[in-house]
């Protein structure tokens, strides 16, 4: 089963959702057959490369003032703590995330796709917990190296065009799929679940998707056996 998770590295619900989905996988007996891949989404694609904005300021502009921003930050911090995450949104700096998504694309298409999950975790941790600038090339280079990406790949992304077209295509695909909020989970390319659902919900979805996939496989195999069992003579076929 493939689970595509459309998310941004500056989205608090994406980090919370990641932890909740991981908790669900721990309870799912088919977890060894689940392949997780992260897809790009930008909460603020117009953010200027190289510039940062304190989260509190960004929230105040978006939600109607600093009092409301502080309420949201306190709520997110409390919800994150329930999943074992120690958010420091007072230190977080909003930034353009295109470079980060290109590194994630490169990690997925490297010699070990599992590094993408490691890189995603490190990027989220850097932003939400360490207050790092995840739009800064030097910071991204250190994070990517710690996740096991080669210097050639890192250089190709941060100083070249590696993954640029592909990431832009995936961002366009998100729009074509109607994804307008993250996180959004797509199971086997057919079943979509929006939002950072509770682990119980994710467990139910995983079980349901597995059942549906098995039913579809059984139906296809039955059709194949029926076709293989057809016979032909000189005048007709029993199809």
C-alpha positions as YAML, in Angstrom:
chain: A
units: angstrom
residues:
- id: 1
  name: UNK
  ca: [0.00, 0.00, 0.00]
- id: 2
  name: UNK
  ca: [1.34, 3.41, -0.92]
- id: 3
  name: UNK
  ca: [0.40, 6.44, 1.16]
- id: 4
  name: UNK
  ca: [1.19, 9.81, -0.39]
- id: 5
  name: UNK
  ca: [1.19, 12.61, 2.17]
- id: 6
  name: UNK
  ca: [0.82, 16.07, 0.71]
- id: 7
  name: UNK
  ca: [2.26, 18.54, 3.19]
- id: 8
  name: UNK
  ca: [4.50, 21.52, 3.83]
- id: 9
  name: UNK
  ca: [7.43, 21.69, 6.24]
- id: 10
  name: UNK
  ca: [6.05, 24.85, 7.86]
- id: 11
  name: UNK
  ca: [2.57, 23.41, 8.47]
- id: 12
  name: UNK
  ca: [1.95, 22.62, 12.16]
- id: 13
  name: UNK
  ca: [-0.88, 20.19, 11.45]
- id: 14
  name: UNK
  ca: [1.42, 18.35, 9.05]
- id: 15
  name: UNK
  ca: [3.86, 17.59, 11.87]
- id: 16
  name: UNK
  ca: [1.05, 16.68, 14.23]
- id: 17
  name: UNK
  ca: [-0.53, 14.53, 11.51]
- id: 18
  name: UNK
  ca: [2.79, 12.81, 10.89]
- id: 19
  name: UNK
  ca: [3.00, 11.75, 14.51]
- id: 20
  name: UNK
  ca: [-0.63, 10.60, 14.56]
- id: 21
  name: UNK
  ca: [-0.18, 8.58, 11.38]
- id: 22
  name: UNK
  ca: [2.99, 7.00, 12.76]
- id: 23
  name: UNK
  ca: [1.06, 6.02, 15.90]
- id: 24
  name: UNK
  ca: [-1.59, 4.43, 13.69]
- id: 25
  name: UNK
  ca: [1.03, 2.49, 11.72]
- id: 26
  name: UNK
  ca: [2.39, 1.05, 14.95]
- id: 27
  name: UNK
  ca: [-1.05, -0.47, 15.55]
- id: 28
  name: UNK
  ca: [-1.54, -1.68, 11.97]
- id: 29
  name: UNK
  ca: [-0.43, -5.27, 11.44]
- id: 30
  name: UNK
  ca: [0.27, -4.61, 7.77]
- id: 31
  name: UNK
  ca: [2.66, -1.73, 8.44]
- id: 32
  name: UNK
  ca: [5.62, -3.49, 6.82]
- id: 33
  name: UNK
  ca: [3.77, -3.32, 3.50]
- id: 34
  name: UNK
  ca: [3.00, 0.41, 3.74]
- id: 35
  name: UNK
  ca: [5.20, 2.72, 1.71]
- id: 36
  name: UNK
  ca: [5.01, 6.37, 2.77]
- id: 37
  name: UNK
  ca: [6.07, 9.14, 0.40]
- id: 38
  name: UNK
  ca: [5.82, 12.87, 0.96]
- id: 39
  name: UNK
  ca: [4.50, 15.17, -1.75]
- id: 40
  name: UNK
  ca: [4.97, 18.95, -1.88]
- id: 41
  name: UNK
  ca: [2.54, 21.67, -0.98]
- id: 42
  name: UNK
  ca: [3.36, 25.30, -0.26]
- id: 43
  name: UNK
  ca: [1.28, 27.23, 2.24]
- id: 44
  name: UNK
  ca: [2.83, 30.45, 0.96]
- id: 45
  name: UNK
  ca: [4.29, 30.00, -2.53]
- id: 46
  name: UNK
  ca: [4.67, 33.77, -2.85]
- id: 47
  name: UNK
  ca: [7.08, 34.03, 0.09]
- id: 48
  name: UNK
  ca: [10.26, 35.74, -1.06]
- id: 49
  name: UNK
  ca: [13.26, 33.38, -1.25]
- id: 50
  name: UNK
  ca: [15.84, 34.31, 1.34]
- id: 51
  name: UNK
  ca: [13.41, 36.28, 3.51]
- id: 52
  name: UNK
  ca: [11.78, 35.15, 6.74]
- id: 53
  name: UNK
  ca: [8.81, 36.27, 8.82]
- id: 54
  name: UNK
  ca: [8.24, 35.40, 12.50]
- id: 55
  name: UNK
  ca: [5.29, 33.04, 12.79]
- id: 56
  name: UNK
  ca: [3.59, 35.31, 15.30]
- id: 57
  name: UNK
  ca: [3.65, 38.18, 12.81]
- id: 58
  name: UNK
  ca: [2.42, 35.95, 9.98]
- id: 59
  name: UNK
  ca: [-0.45, 34.63, 12.08]
- id: 60
  name: UNK
  ca: [-1.38, 38.13, 13.26]
- id: 61
  name: UNK
  ca: [-1.70, 39.33, 9.68]
- id: 62
  name: UNK
  ca: [-3.65, 36.28, 8.58]
- id: 63
  name: UNK
  ca: [-5.98, 35.83, 11.55]
- id: 64
  name: UNK
  ca: [-6.70, 39.38, 12.68]
- id: 65
  name: UNK
  ca: [-4.20, 40.50, 15.27]
- id: 66
  name: UNK
  ca: [-1.65, 39.37, 17.81]
- id: 67
  name: UNK
  ca: [-4.16, 38.29, 20.44]
- id: 68
  name: UNK
  ca: [-5.67, 35.82, 18.01]
- id: 69
  name: UNK
  ca: [-2.19, 34.76, 16.85]
- id: 70
  name: UNK
  ca: [-1.18, 34.02, 20.45]
- id: 71
  name: UNK
  ca: [-4.34, 31.97, 20.96]
- id: 72
  name: UNK
  ca: [-3.61, 29.89, 17.88]
- id: 73
  name: UNK
  ca: [0.03, 29.37, 18.86]
- id: 74
  name: UNK
  ca: [-0.99, 28.27, 22.37]
- id: 75
  name: UNK
  ca: [-3.59, 25.88, 20.97]
- id: 76
  name: UNK
  ca: [-1.18, 24.35, 18.44]
- id: 77
  name: UNK
  ca: [1.52, 23.99, 21.09]
- id: 78
  name: UNK
  ca: [-0.89, 22.16, 23.37]
- id: 79
  name: UNK
  ca: [-2.16, 19.81, 20.65]
- id: 80
  name: UNK
  ca: [1.40, 19.09, 19.52]
- id: 81
  name: UNK
  ca: [2.40, 18.21, 23.08]
- id: 82
  name: UNK
  ca: [-0.28, 15.50, 23.10]
- id: 83
  name: UNK
  ca: [1.71, 13.81, 20.34]
- id: 84
  name: UNK
  ca: [5.03, 14.28, 22.10]
- id: 85
  name: UNK
  ca: [6.12, 17.34, 20.11]
- id: 86
  name: UNK
  ca: [7.67, 20.35, 21.84]
- id: 87
  name: UNK
  ca: [6.74, 23.21, 19.54]
- id: 88
  name: UNK
  ca: [8.54, 26.55, 19.80]
- id: 89
  name: UNK
  ca: [6.47, 28.61, 17.43]
- id: 90
  name: UNK
  ca: [7.68, 31.77, 19.17]
- id: 91
  name: UNK
  ca: [11.03, 31.07, 17.48]
- id: 92
  name: UNK
  ca: [9.80, 29.74, 14.15]
- id: 93
  name: UNK
  ca: [10.48, 31.72, 10.98]
- id: 94
  name: UNK
  ca: [8.18, 31.40, 7.98]
- id: 95
  name: UNK
  ca: [10.13, 31.02, 4.73]
- id: 96
  name: UNK
  ca: [9.77, 29.91, 1.14]
- id: 97
  name: UNK
  ca: [9.88, 26.10, 1.14]
- id: 98
  name: UNK
  ca: [10.55, 25.30, -2.52]
- id: 99
  name: UNK
  ca: [14.19, 24.35, -1.89]
- id: 100
  name: UNK
  ca: [13.14, 22.07, 0.98]
- id: 101
  name: UNK
  ca: [10.61, 20.31, -1.24]
- id: 102
  name: UNK
  ca: [13.20, 19.85, -3.97]
- id: 103
  name: UNK
  ca: [15.51, 18.18, -1.46]
- id: 104
  name: UNK
  ca: [12.65, 15.90, -0.44]
- id: 105
  name: UNK
  ca: [12.09, 15.01, -4.11]
- id: 106
  name: UNK
  ca: [15.79, 14.24, -4.51]
- id: 107
  name: UNK
  ca: [15.76, 12.08, -1.38]
- id: 108
  name: UNK
  ca: [12.84, 10.05, -2.70]
- id: 109
  name: UNK
  ca: [14.62, 9.43, -6.00]
- id: 110
  name: UNK
  ca: [18.01, 8.61, -4.50]
- id: 111
  name: UNK
  ca: [19.57, 5.25, -3.76]
- id: 112
  name: UNK
  ca: [17.54, 4.88, -0.54]
- id: 113
  name: UNK
  ca: [14.01, 6.35, -0.70]
- id: 114
  name: UNK
  ca: [13.66, 5.83, 3.07]
- id: 115
  name: UNK
  ca: [15.91, 8.87, 3.48]
- id: 116
  name: UNK
  ca: [12.99, 11.03, 2.41]
- id: 117
  name: UNK
  ca: [11.11, 10.20, 5.61]
- id: 118
  name: UNK
  ca: [14.23, 10.95, 7.64]
- id: 119
  name: UNK
  ca: [14.72, 14.26, 5.85]
- id: 120
  name: UNK
  ca: [11.08, 15.23, 6.33]
- id: 121
  name: UNK
  ca: [11.35, 14.63, 10.07]
- id: 122
  name: UNK
  ca: [14.54, 16.66, 10.32]
- id: 123
  name: UNK
  ca: [13.05, 19.57, 8.38]
- id: 124
  name: UNK
  ca: [9.95, 19.65, 10.57]
- id: 125
  name: UNK
  ca: [12.04, 19.41, 13.73]
- id: 126
  name: UNK
  ca: [14.32, 22.20, 12.53]
- id: 127
  name: UNK
  ca: [11.41, 24.54, 11.90]
- id: 128
  name: UNK
  ca: [9.04, 23.79, 14.77]
- id: 129
  name: UNK
  ca: [11.45, 22.90, 17.54]
- id: 130
  name: UNK
  ca: [14.83, 24.49, 16.74]
- id: 131
  name: UNK
  ca: [13.57, 27.69, 15.11]
- id: 132
  name: UNK
  ca: [15.79, 27.17, 12.07]
- id: 133
  name: UNK
  ca: [15.32, 28.91, 8.74]
- id: 134
  name: UNK
  ca: [14.22, 26.10, 6.41]
- id: 135
  name: UNK
  ca: [14.57, 28.40, 3.41]
- id: 136
  name: UNK
  ca: [18.26, 29.06, 3.98]
- id: 137
  name: UNK
  ca: [20.56, 27.02, 1.69]
- id: 138
  name: UNK
  ca: [23.30, 26.56, 4.29]
- id: 139
  name: UNK
  ca: [20.80, 25.37, 6.88]
- id: 140
  name: UNK
  ca: [19.18, 23.03, 4.36]
- id: 141
  name: UNK
  ca: [22.59, 21.65, 3.37]
- id: 142
  name: UNK
  ca: [23.33, 20.70, 6.99]
- id: 143
  name: UNK
  ca: [19.90, 19.14, 7.48]
- id: 144
  name: UNK
  ca: [20.11, 17.17, 4.22]
- id: 145
  name: UNK
  ca: [23.61, 15.91, 5.01]
- id: 146
  name: UNK
  ca: [22.45, 14.75, 8.45]
- id: 147
  name: UNK
  ca: [19.65, 12.81, 6.70]
- id: 148
  name: UNK
  ca: [22.21, 11.02, 4.54]
- id: 149
  name: UNK
  ca: [21.91, 12.85, 1.22]
- id: 150
  name: UNK
  ca: [25.14, 13.01, -0.76]
- id: 151
  name: UNK
  ca: [27.01, 16.25, -1.32]
- id: 152
  name: UNK
  ca: [26.45, 15.82, -5.06]
- id: 153
  name: UNK
  ca: [22.68, 15.70, -4.62]
- id: 154
  name: UNK
  ca: [22.65, 18.58, -2.14]
- id: 155
  name: UNK
  ca: [24.79, 20.70, -4.47]
- id: 156
  name: UNK
  ca: [22.54, 19.78, -7.40]
- id: 157
  name: UNK
  ca: [19.48, 21.08, -5.59]
- id: 158
  name: UNK
  ca: [20.86, 24.12, -3.79]
- id: 159
  name: UNK
  ca: [23.14, 25.36, -6.54]
- id: 160
  name: UNK
  ca: [21.54, 23.81, -9.61]
- id: 161
  name: UNK
  ca: [18.19, 22.81, -11.03]
- id: 162
  name: UNK
  ca: [17.92, 19.26, -9.67]
- id: 163
  name: UNK
  ca: [14.29, 18.46, -8.94]
- id: 164
  name: UNK
  ca: [13.03, 21.91, -9.90]
- id: 165
  name: UNK
  ca: [10.76, 20.92, -12.78]
- id: 166
  name: UNK
  ca: [9.60, 17.75, -11.06]
- id: 167
  name: UNK
  ca: [8.69, 19.56, -7.85]
- id: 168
  name: UNK
  ca: [6.81, 22.23, -9.76]
- id: 169
  name: UNK
  ca: [4.92, 19.50, -11.60]
- id: 170
  name: UNK
  ca: [3.94, 17.89, -8.31]
- id: 171
  name: UNK
  ca: [2.80, 21.24, -6.91]
- id: 172
  name: UNK
  ca: [0.64, 21.64, -10.00]
- id: 173
  name: UNK
  ca: [-0.65, 18.10, -9.50]
- id: 174
  name: UNK
  ca: [-1.79, 19.00, -5.99]
- id: 175
  name: UNK
  ca: [-3.86, 21.80, -7.47]
- id: 176
  name: UNK
  ca: [-5.28, 19.52, -10.15]
- id: 177
  name: UNK
  ca: [-6.29, 17.00, -7.46]
- id: 178
  name: UNK
  ca: [-8.16, 19.72, -5.62]
- id: 179
  name: UNK
  ca: [-5.83, 19.69, -2.63]
- id: 180
  name: UNK
  ca: [-6.26, 23.05, -0.98]
- id: 181
  name: UNK
  ca: [-5.26, 22.26, 2.60]
- id: 182
  name: UNK
  ca: [-2.68, 20.03, 4.22]
- id: 183
  name: UNK
  ca: [-1.97, 17.46, 5.37]
- id: 184
  name: UNK
  ca: [-3.85, 15.37, 2.84]
- id: 185
  name: UNK
  ca: [-3.33, 11.60, 2.70]
- id: 186
  name: UNK
  ca: [-3.89, 9.67, -0.52]
- id: 187
  name: UNK
  ca: [-4.04, 5.87, -0.19]
- id: 188
  name: UNK
  ca: [-3.08, 3.81, -3.24]
- id: 189
  name: UNK
  ca: [-3.86, 6.77, -5.45]
- id: 190
  name: UNK
  ca: [-7.61, 6.32, -4.90]
- id: 191
  name: UNK
  ca: [-8.73, 7.13, -1.38]
- id: 192
  name: UNK
  ca: [-8.17, 10.61, 0.05]
- id: 193
  name: UNK
  ca: [-8.25, 11.55, 3.73]
- id: 194
  name: UNK
  ca: [-7.79, 15.24, 4.61]
- id: 195
  name: UNK
  ca: [-6.47, 16.54, 7.89]
- id: 196
  name: UNK
  ca: [-4.43, 15.38, 10.87]
- id: 197
  name: UNK
  ca: [-6.89, 12.68, 11.89]
- id: 198
  name: UNK
  ca: [-6.71, 10.83, 15.19]
- id: 199
  name: UNK
  ca: [-4.76, 7.55, 15.13]
- id: 200
  name: UNK
  ca: [-8.00, 5.56, 15.48]
- id: 201
  name: UNK
  ca: [-9.29, 7.07, 12.25]
- id: 202
  name: UNK
  ca: [-6.06, 6.29, 10.43]
- id: 203
  name: UNK
  ca: [-6.11, 2.69, 11.67]
- id: 204
  name: UNK
  ca: [-9.65, 2.27, 10.36]
- id: 205
  name: UNK
  ca: [-8.68, 3.77, 7.01]
- id: 206
  name: UNK
  ca: [-5.62, 1.52, 6.70]
- id: 207
  name: UNK
  ca: [-7.70, -1.58, 7.40]
- id: 208
  name: UNK
  ca: [-10.42, -0.48, 4.99]
- id: 209
  name: UNK
  ca: [-7.99, 0.30, 2.18]
- id: 210
  name: UNK
  ca: [-6.28, -3.05, 2.65]
- id: 211
  name: UNK
  ca: [-9.62, -4.85, 2.46]
- id: 212
  name: UNK
  ca: [-10.64, -2.98, -0.67]
- id: 213
  name: UNK
  ca: [-7.26, -3.59, -2.29]
- id: 214
  name: UNK
  ca: [-7.47, -7.31, -1.52]
- id: 215
  name: UNK
  ca: [-10.96, -7.49, -2.96]
- id: 216
  name: UNK
  ca: [-9.81, -5.75, -6.14]
- id: 217
  name: UNK
  ca: [-6.83, -8.09, -6.41]
- id: 218
  name: UNK
  ca: [-8.98, -11.17, -5.91]
- id: 219
  name: UNK
  ca: [-11.40, -9.97, -8.59]
- id: 220
  name: UNK
  ca: [-8.56, -9.32, -11.04]
- id: 221
  name: UNK
  ca: [-7.00, -12.73, -10.35]
- id: 222
  name: UNK
  ca: [-10.36, -14.44, -10.83]
- id: 223
  name: UNK
  ca: [-10.81, -12.69, -14.16]
- id: 224
  name: UNK
  ca: [-7.30, -13.71, -15.20]
- id: 225
  name: UNK
  ca: [-7.93, -17.33, -14.26]
- id: 226
  name: UNK
  ca: [-11.20, -17.32, -16.18]
- id: 227
  name: UNK
  ca: [-9.48, -15.98, -19.25]
- id: 228
  name: UNK
  ca: [-6.58, -18.41, -18.95]
- id: 229
  name: UNK
  ca: [-9.04, -21.27, -18.63]
- id: 230
  name: UNK
  ca: [-10.78, -20.52, -21.94]
- id: 231
  name: UNK
  ca: [-10.32, -23.12, -24.69]
- id: 232
  name: UNK
  ca: [-10.24, -22.94, -28.46]
- id: 233
  name: UNK
  ca: [-10.74, -25.55, -31.21]
- id: 234
  name: UNK
  ca: [-10.57, -25.16, -34.98]
- id: 235
  name: UNK
  ca: [-13.92, -23.45, -35.19]
- id: 236
  name: UNK
  ca: [-14.56, -21.55, -31.97]
- id: 237
  name: UNK
  ca: [-13.27, -20.32, -28.65]
- id: 238
  name: UNK
  ca: [-14.88, -20.81, -25.27]
- id: 239
  name: UNK
  ca: [-14.23, -17.33, -23.96]
...
